[in-house]
Amino acid sequence: GAGVSQSPRYKVAKRGQDVALRCDPISGHVSLFWYQQALGQGPEFLTYFQNEAQLDKSGLPSDRFFAERPEGSVSTLKIQRTQQEDSAVYLCASSLGPGSGNTIYFGEGSWLTVV
Amino acid sequence: EDKVVQSPLSLVVHEGDTVTLNCSYEVTNFRSLLWYKQEKKAPTFLFMLTSSGIEKKSGRLSSILDKKELFSILNITATQTGDSAIYLCAVRNSGGSNYKLTFGKGTLLTVNP
């Protein structure tokens, strides 16, 4: 597609439920990022992939969060046993490569509400 | 740890007004500063600044960087209701984690007709 595509756009989960958020990056983009944006805050880095390799997962808030990109294209962010503090917008982004001159393009986000 | 502070956090103006949004930063090994516009959808890229004193311009929007004083401003002239959005400032370092953006909290701009 023309842009970064995320699904679902909106998800309401009961506390304790597992959720999976999907990201389709721009075709050919090597770099893929996940960010978390809580209400009234700027996006915060969660994890970074270069192709299928997860090079940085330092931003994942707990071991309940897991991300994968097995074939170097589509990525999934999984949150196990969701808690209310997980409520946020989860933004996926991609860029052509890791170089700092490459523009990072964001998807529209998956809005997660945990009740 | 890289840090970005934006001000004001929110701003309400009337159509036609000119606004200036501020972004100050602390970065180890600064590489670039980026501005994004976020409506109720994907943050969209506006500008990337790497050099001091060189203004980047796109229509009614312009931005400049001061690497000595560690800040950037985003100007919007003749504001329109469609400019209403959150404006995000982010920085990138040139170290081992140069792929990562560190964002400020954003400035919520509301333009009333």
Coordinates of N, CA, C and O in Angstrom, one line a residue, chain A residues 9 33 35 37 40-43 45 48 55-56 58 91 98-104 106-108 111, chain B residues 31-32 34 36 38 40-43 45 48 86 88 92-93 97-106:
Chain A
R9 N -7.9 -0.6 14.1 CA -7.8 0.8 14.4 C -8.2 1.1 15.8 O -7.6 1.9 16.5
F33 N 9.4 0.4 13.4 CA 9.4 0.9 14.7 C 8.0 0.7 15.3 O 7.0 0.9 14.6
Y35 N 5.9 2.6 18.6 CA 5.8 3.6 19.6 C 4.5 3.5 20.3 O 3.5 3.1 19.8
Q37 N 1.8 5.9 22.6 CA 1.4 7.3 22.9 C 0.3 7.3 23.8 O -0.9 7.0 23.4
G40 N -2.3 12.7 26.0 CA -1.6 13.9 26.4 C -0.1 13.9 26.4 O 0.6 14.8 26.9
Q41 N 0.5 12.8 25.8 CA 1.9 12.6 25.8 C 2.4 12.5 24.4 O 1.6 12.2 23.5
G42 N 3.7 12.6 24.2 CA 4.3 12.3 22.9 C 4.5 10.9 22.7 O 4.5 10.1 23.7
P43 N 4.7 10.4 21.5 CA 5.0 9.0 21.3 C 6.3 8.6 22.0 O 7.3 9.3 22.0
F45 N 9.2 5.5 22.3 CA 9.8 4.3 21.6 C 9.6 3.0 22.4 O 9.8 3.0 23.6
Y48 N 12.5 -1.6 17.8 CA 13.0 -1.4 16.5 C 13.4 -2.7 15.8 O 14.1 -3.5 16.4
L55 N 16.5 -5.3 16.8 CA 17.7 -4.8 17.2 C 17.7 -4.0 18.5 O 18.7 -3.8 19.2
D56 N 16.5 -3.6 18.9 CA 16.3 -2.8 20.1 C 14.9 -3.0 20.6 O 14.0 -2.7 19.9
S58 N 14.4 -2.1 24.0 CA 14.7 -1.4 25.3 C 13.4 -0.6 25.8 O 13.3 -0.4 27.0
L91 N 1.6 3.2 17.8 CA 1.9 3.7 16.5 C 3.0 2.8 15.9 O 4.0 2.6 16.6
P98 N 18.0 2.4 8.1 CA 18.3 2.9 9.4 C 18.9 4.3 9.4 O 19.0 4.9 10.5
G99 N 19.4 4.8 8.3 CA 20.2 6.0 8.3 C 19.3 7.2 8.8 O 18.1 7.3 8.5
S100 N 20.0 8.1 9.5 CA 19.2 9.2 10.0 C 18.7 10.2 9.0 O 17.9 11.1 9.3
G101 N 19.1 10.1 7.8 CA 18.6 10.9 6.7 C 17.3 10.4 6.2 O 16.6 11.1 5.4
N102 N 16.8 9.2 6.5 CA 15.6 8.7 6.0 C 14.4 9.1 6.8 O 14.4 9.0 8.0
T103 N 13.4 9.6 6.1 CA 12.2 10.0 6.8 C 11.4 8.8 7.4 O 11.4 7.7 6.8
I104 N 10.9 9.0 8.6 CA 10.1 8.0 9.2 C 8.7 8.3 9.0 O 8.2 9.4 9.3
F106 N 4.7 7.3 9.7 CA 3.9 6.7 10.8 C 2.5 6.2 10.2 O 2.0 6.8 9.3
G107 N 2.0 5.1 10.8 CA 0.7 4.7 10.6 C -0.3 5.4 11.4 O 0.1 6.3 12.2
E108 N -1.6 5.2 11.2 CA -2.6 5.9 11.9 C -2.8 5.5 13.4 O -3.5 6.1 14.1
W111 N -5.8 2.2 18.5 CA -6.2 2.8 19.8 C -6.6 1.7 20.7 O -7.7 1.1 20.5
Chain B
R31 N 21.9 14.9 16.1 CA 21.9 14.6 14.6 C 20.9 15.5 13.9 O 21.2 16.1 12.9
S32 N 19.6 15.4 14.4 CA 18.6 16.2 13.7 C 17.4 16.4 14.6 O 17.2 15.7 15.6
L34 N 13.2 17.1 14.2 CA 12.0 16.9 13.3 C 10.8 17.4 13.9 O 10.5 17.4 15.1
Y36 N 6.5 17.1 13.4 CA 5.4 16.4 12.9 C 4.1 17.1 13.2 O 4.0 17.7 14.3
Q38 N 0.2 16.1 14.0 CA -0.7 15.0 14.3 C -2.1 15.4 14.5 O -2.5 16.0 15.4
K40 N -6.2 13.5 14.1 CA -6.6 12.3 14.7 C -6.2 11.1 13.8 O -7.0 10.3 13.4
K41 N -5.0 11.1 13.4 CA -4.5 10.0 12.5 C -3.0 10.0 12.6 O -2.4 10.4 13.6
A42 N -2.3 9.5 11.6 CA -0.9 9.4 11.6 C -0.2 10.7 11.7 O -0.5 11.7 11.1
P43 N 0.9 10.8 12.6 CA 1.7 12.0 12.6 C 2.3 12.1 11.2 O 2.9 11.1 10.6
F45 N 5.0 14.0 8.6 CA 6.3 14.7 8.6 C 6.2 16.1 8.1 O 5.5 16.4 7.0
M48 N 12.7 18.4 8.7 CA 13.8 17.9 9.4 C 14.9 19.0 9.3 O 15.2 19.5 8.3
I86 N -2.1 18.5 16.9 CA -1.0 18.5 17.8 C 0.3 18.6 17.0 O 0.5 17.8 16.0
L88 N 4.2 17.9 17.0 CA 5.2 17.2 17.8 C 6.6 17.5 17.3 O 6.9 17.6 16.1
R92 N 16.9 13.3 17.1 CA 17.6 12.1 16.8 C 19.0 12.3 17.1 O 19.5 13.4 16.8
N93 N 19.7 11.3 17.7 CA 21.1 11.5 18.0 C 21.9 10.7 16.9 O 21.4 10.0 16.1
S97 N 22.1 4.6 18.8 CA 20.6 4.5 18.7 C 20.1 5.6 17.8 O 19.0 6.2 18.0
N98 N 20.8 5.9 16.7 CA 20.4 7.0 15.8 C 19.1 6.7 15.0 O 18.6 7.6 14.3
Y99 N 18.5 5.5 15.1 CA 17.3 5.2 14.5 C 16.1 5.7 15.3 O 15.0 5.8 14.8
K100 N 16.3 6.0 16.5 CA 15.2 6.3 17.5 C 14.9 7.8 17.5 O 15.8 8.6 17.6
L101 N 13.6 8.1 17.6 CA 13.2 9.5 17.8 C 12.7 9.6 19.2 O 12.0 8.8 19.8
T102 N 13.2 10.7 19.9 CA 12.7 11.1 21.2 C 11.8 12.3 21.0 O 12.2 13.3 20.5
F103 N 10.5 12.1 21.4 CA 9.5 13.2 21.2 C 9.3 14.0 22.5 O 9.4 13.5 23.6
G104 N 8.8 15.2 22.2 CA 8.2 16.0 23.3 C 6.7 15.7 23.4 O 6.2 14.8 22.7
K105 N 6.1 16.3 24.4 CA 4.7 16.0 24.6 C 3.7 16.6 23.6 O 2.6 16.3 23.5
G106 N 4.3 17.5 22.8 CA 3.5 18.2 21.7 C 2.8 19.4 22.2 O 2.6 19.7 23.4

